[in-house]
Amino acid sequence: TREDGTVGERTLDEFYEAQRRYFESGRAIKEVLENVQIERKGKRASVWADFVLTDEGETRRGKLALLLIEGPEGFKIHSLMFSYYG
């Protein structure tokens, strides 16, 4: 979510490329997950967690959610959603 309340969307390729550029930027970046909750129901699972992202000493907190589905090769991510706290 953006500060004005609108929702940003990206394709998997767009998301991956943005993450790659960010983490390869050379800055001091650290991300920690806290309060991880996993719920599995058959071939479906959801993961909820708080995250703490530190970038060059500036810390931001948020929540993330993953929806997963199990196939022949194991679980794959169906969707990912995250939002920073205000």
mmCIF file with all atom_site columns, C-alpha atoms in Angstrom:
data_model
loop_
_atom_site.group_PDB
_atom_site.id
_atom_site.type_symbol
_atom_site.label_atom_id
_atom_site.label_alt_id
_atom_site.label_comp_id
_atom_site.label_asym_id
_atom_site.label_entity_id
_atom_site.label_seq_id
_atom_site.pdbx_PDB_ins_code
_atom_site.Cartn_x
_atom_site.Cartn_y
_atom_site.Cartn_z
_atom_site.occupancy
_atom_site.B_iso_or_equiv
_atom_site.pdbx_formal_charge
_atom_site.auth_seq_id
_atom_site.auth_comp_id
_atom_site.auth_asym_id
_atom_site.auth_atom_id
_atom_site.pdbx_PDB_model_num
ATOM 1  C CA . THR A 1 1  ? 0.000  0.000   0.000   1.00 0.00 ? 1  THR A CA 1
ATOM 2  C CA . ARG A 1 2  ? 1.092  3.542   -0.656  1.00 0.00 ? 2  ARG A CA 1
ATOM 3  C CA . GLU A 1 3  ? 0.904  6.467   1.759   1.00 0.00 ? 3  GLU A CA 1
ATOM 4  C CA . ASP A 1 4  ? -2.252 7.726   0.006   1.00 0.00 ? 4  ASP A CA 1
ATOM 5  C CA . GLY A 1 5  ? -3.976 4.351   0.567   1.00 0.00 ? 5  GLY A CA 1
ATOM 6  C CA . THR A 1 6  ? -3.784 3.120   -3.024  1.00 0.00 ? 6  THR A CA 1
ATOM 7  C CA . VAL A 1 7  ? -2.405 -0.327  -3.805  1.00 0.00 ? 7  VAL A CA 1
ATOM 8  C CA . GLY A 1 8  ? 0.634  -0.955  -5.970  1.00 0.00 ? 8  GLY A CA 1
ATOM 9  C CA . GLU A 1 9  ? 0.781  -4.071  -8.127  1.00 0.00 ? 9  GLU A CA 1
ATOM 10 C CA . ARG A 1 10 ? 3.716  -5.734  -9.905  1.00 0.00 ? 10 ARG A CA 1
ATOM 11 C CA . THR A 1 11 ? 4.178  -8.835  -11.977 1.00 0.00 ? 11 THR A CA 1
ATOM 12 C CA . LEU A 1 12 ? 6.486  -11.536 -10.652 1.00 0.00 ? 12 LEU A CA 1
ATOM 13 C CA . ASP A 1 13 ? 9.241  -10.426 -13.037 1.00 0.00 ? 13 ASP A CA 1
ATOM 14 C CA . GLU A 1 14 ? 8.861  -6.778  -11.990 1.00 0.00 ? 14 GLU A CA 1
ATOM 15 C CA . PHE A 1 15 ? 8.931  -7.715  -8.300  1.00 0.00 ? 15 PHE A CA 1
ATOM 16 C CA . TYR A 1 16 ? 11.962 -9.986  -8.680  1.00 0.00 ? 16 TYR A CA 1
ATOM 17 C CA . GLU A 1 17 ? 13.927 -7.377  -10.645 1.00 0.00 ? 17 GLU A CA 1
ATOM 18 C CA . ALA A 1 18 ? 13.143 -4.643  -8.103  1.00 0.00 ? 18 ALA A CA 1
ATOM 19 C CA . GLN A 1 19 ? 14.211 -6.908  -5.220  1.00 0.00 ? 19 GLN A CA 1
ATOM 20 C CA . ARG A 1 20 ? 17.394 -7.925  -7.033  1.00 0.00 ? 20 ARG A CA 1
ATOM 21 C CA . ARG A 1 21 ? 18.401 -4.305  -7.703  1.00 0.00 ? 21 ARG A CA 1
ATOM 22 C CA . TYR A 1 22 ? 17.582 -3.294  -4.124  1.00 0.00 ? 22 TYR A CA 1
ATOM 23 C CA . PHE A 1 23 ? 19.562 -6.044  -2.394  1.00 0.00 ? 23 PHE A CA 1
ATOM 24 C CA . GLU A 1 24 ? 22.504 -5.735  -4.829  1.00 0.00 ? 24 GLU A CA 1
ATOM 25 C CA . SER A 1 25 ? 22.714 -1.953  -4.323  1.00 0.00 ? 25 SER A CA 1
ATOM 26 C CA . GLY A 1 26 ? 25.680 -2.267  -1.946  1.00 0.00 ? 26 GLY A CA 1
ATOM 27 C CA . ARG A 1 27 ? 23.834 -0.562  0.906   1.00 0.00 ? 27 ARG A CA 1
ATOM 28 C CA . ALA A 1 28 ? 23.721 -2.097  4.390   1.00 0.00 ? 28 ALA A CA 1
ATOM 29 C CA . ILE A 1 29 ? 20.343 -3.869  4.191   1.00 0.00 ? 29 ILE A CA 1
ATOM 30 C CA . LYS A 1 30 ? 18.944 -6.387  6.659   1.00 0.00 ? 30 LYS A CA 1
ATOM 31 C CA . GLU A 1 31 ? 15.469 -7.926  6.826   1.00 0.00 ? 31 GLU A CA 1
ATOM 32 C CA . VAL A 1 32 ? 14.201 -9.953  9.790   1.00 0.00 ? 32 VAL A CA 1
ATOM 33 C CA . LEU A 1 33 ? 10.890 -11.812 10.094  1.00 0.00 ? 33 LEU A CA 1
ATOM 34 C CA . GLU A 1 34 ? 9.127  -11.917 13.463  1.00 0.00 ? 34 GLU A CA 1
ATOM 35 C CA . ASN A 1 35 ? 5.918  -13.508 14.770  1.00 0.00 ? 35 ASN A CA 1
ATOM 36 C CA . VAL A 1 36 ? 5.774  -15.958 11.855  1.00 0.00 ? 36 VAL A CA 1
ATOM 37 C CA . GLN A 1 37 ? 2.481  -17.857 11.701  1.00 0.00 ? 37 GLN A CA 1
ATOM 38 C CA . ILE A 1 38 ? 1.940  -20.748 9.298   1.00 0.00 ? 38 ILE A CA 1
ATOM 39 C CA . GLU A 1 39 ? -1.422 -22.374 8.682   1.00 0.00 ? 39 GLU A CA 1
ATOM 40 C CA . ARG A 1 40 ? -1.721 -25.409 6.440   1.00 0.00 ? 40 ARG A CA 1
ATOM 41 C CA . LYS A 1 41 ? -4.983 -26.879 5.152   1.00 0.00 ? 41 LYS A CA 1
ATOM 42 C CA . GLY A 1 42 ? -4.379 -29.753 2.774   1.00 0.00 ? 42 GLY A CA 1
ATOM 43 C CA . LYS A 1 43 ? -2.491 -28.528 -0.278  1.00 0.00 ? 43 LYS A CA 1
ATOM 44 C CA . ARG A 1 44 ? -2.901 -24.878 0.696   1.00 0.00 ? 44 ARG A CA 1
ATOM 45 C CA . ALA A 1 45 ? -0.926 -22.884 3.218   1.00 0.00 ? 45 ALA A CA 1
ATOM 46 C CA . SER A 1 46 ? -0.709 -19.287 4.372   1.00 0.00 ? 46 SER A CA 1
ATOM 47 C CA . VAL A 1 47 ? 2.186  -17.548 6.082   1.00 0.00 ? 47 VAL A CA 1
ATOM 48 C CA . TRP A 1 48 ? 1.845  -14.288 7.997   1.00 0.00 ? 48 TRP A CA 1
ATOM 49 C CA . ALA A 1 49 ? 4.746  -12.421 9.555   1.00 0.00 ? 49 ALA A CA 1
ATOM 50 C CA . ASP A 1 50 ? 5.872  -9.059  10.825  1.00 0.00 ? 50 ASP A CA 1
ATOM 51 C CA . PHE A 1 51 ? 9.036  -7.831  9.130   1.00 0.00 ? 51 PHE A CA 1
ATOM 52 C CA . VAL A 1 52 ? 11.705 -5.383  10.188  1.00 0.00 ? 52 VAL A CA 1
ATOM 53 C CA . LEU A 1 53 ? 13.687 -3.870  7.322   1.00 0.00 ? 53 LEU A CA 1
ATOM 54 C CA . THR A 1 54 ? 16.838 -1.919  8.130   1.00 0.00 ? 54 THR A CA 1
ATOM 55 C CA . ASP A 1 55 ? 18.437 0.061   5.298   1.00 0.00 ? 55 ASP A CA 1
ATOM 56 C CA . GLU A 1 56 ? 21.569 2.060   6.121   1.00 0.00 ? 56 GLU A CA 1
ATOM 57 C CA . GLY A 1 57 ? 20.463 2.298   9.767   1.00 0.00 ? 57 GLY A CA 1
ATOM 58 C CA . GLU A 1 58 ? 16.874 3.401   9.036   1.00 0.00 ? 58 GLU A CA 1
ATOM 59 C CA . THR A 1 59 ? 14.332 0.846   10.268  1.00 0.00 ? 59 THR A CA 1
ATOM 60 C CA . ARG A 1 60 ? 10.841 0.296   8.865   1.00 0.00 ? 60 ARG A CA 1
ATOM 61 C CA . ARG A 1 61 ? 8.288  -2.264  10.032  1.00 0.00 ? 61 ARG A CA 1
ATOM 62 C CA . GLY A 1 62 ? 5.499  -3.997  8.185   1.00 0.00 ? 62 GLY A CA 1
ATOM 63 C CA . LYS A 1 63 ? 3.456  -7.146  7.633   1.00 0.00 ? 63 LYS A CA 1
ATOM 64 C CA . LEU A 1 64 ? 3.676  -9.740  4.912   1.00 0.00 ? 64 LEU A CA 1
ATOM 65 C CA . ALA A 1 65 ? 1.415  -12.545 3.800   1.00 0.00 ? 65 ALA A CA 1
ATOM 66 C CA . LEU A 1 66 ? 2.168  -15.447 1.480   1.00 0.00 ? 66 LEU A CA 1
ATOM 67 C CA . LEU A 1 67 ? -0.339 -17.828 -0.031  1.00 0.00 ? 67 LEU A CA 1
ATOM 68 C CA . LEU A 1 68 ? 1.132  -21.177 -1.122  1.00 0.00 ? 68 LEU A CA 1
ATOM 69 C CA . ILE A 1 69 ? -0.106 -24.210 -3.003  1.00 0.00 ? 69 ILE A CA 1
ATOM 70 C CA . GLU A 1 70 ? 1.451  -27.678 -2.969  1.00 0.00 ? 70 GLU A CA 1
ATOM 71 C CA . GLY A 1 71 ? 2.247  -29.363 -6.264  1.00 0.00 ? 71 GLY A CA 1
ATOM 72 C CA . PRO A 1 72 ? 4.372  -32.348 -7.307  1.00 0.00 ? 72 PRO A CA 1
ATOM 73 C CA . GLU A 1 73 ? 7.618  -30.445 -6.586  1.00 0.00 ? 73 GLU A CA 1
ATOM 74 C CA . GLY A 1 74 ? 6.480  -29.099 -3.200  1.00 0.00 ? 74 GLY A CA 1
ATOM 75 C CA . PHE A 1 75 ? 4.990  -25.773 -2.199  1.00 0.00 ? 75 PHE A CA 1
ATOM 76 C CA . LYS A 1 76 ? 5.070  -22.813 -4.561  1.00 0.00 ? 76 LYS A CA 1
ATOM 77 C CA . ILE A 1 77 ? 4.137  -19.222 -3.808  1.00 0.00 ? 77 ILE A CA 1
ATOM 78 C CA . HIS A 1 78 ? 0.788  -18.289 -5.292  1.00 0.00 ? 78 HIS A CA 1
ATOM 79 C CA . SER A 1 79 ? 0.824  -14.683 -4.101  1.00 0.00 ? 79 SER A CA 1
ATOM 80 C CA . LEU A 1 80 ? 2.744  -12.324 -1.862  1.00 0.00 ? 80 LEU A CA 1
ATOM 81 C CA . MET A 1 81 ? 1.428  -9.209  -0.204  1.00 0.00 ? 81 MET A CA 1
ATOM 82 C CA . PHE A 1 82 ? 3.225  -6.795  2.076   1.00 0.00 ? 82 PHE A CA 1
ATOM 83 C CA . SER A 1 83 ? 2.622  -3.404  3.592   1.00 0.00 ? 83 SER A CA 1
ATOM 84 C CA . TYR A 1 84 ? 4.655  -1.031  5.719   1.00 0.00 ? 84 TYR A CA 1
ATOM 85 C CA . TYR A 1 85 ? 3.191  0.410   8.891   1.00 0.00 ? 85 TYR A CA 1
ATOM 86 C CA . GLY A 1 86 ? 2.468  4.108   8.818   1.00 0.00 ? 86 GLY A CA 1
#
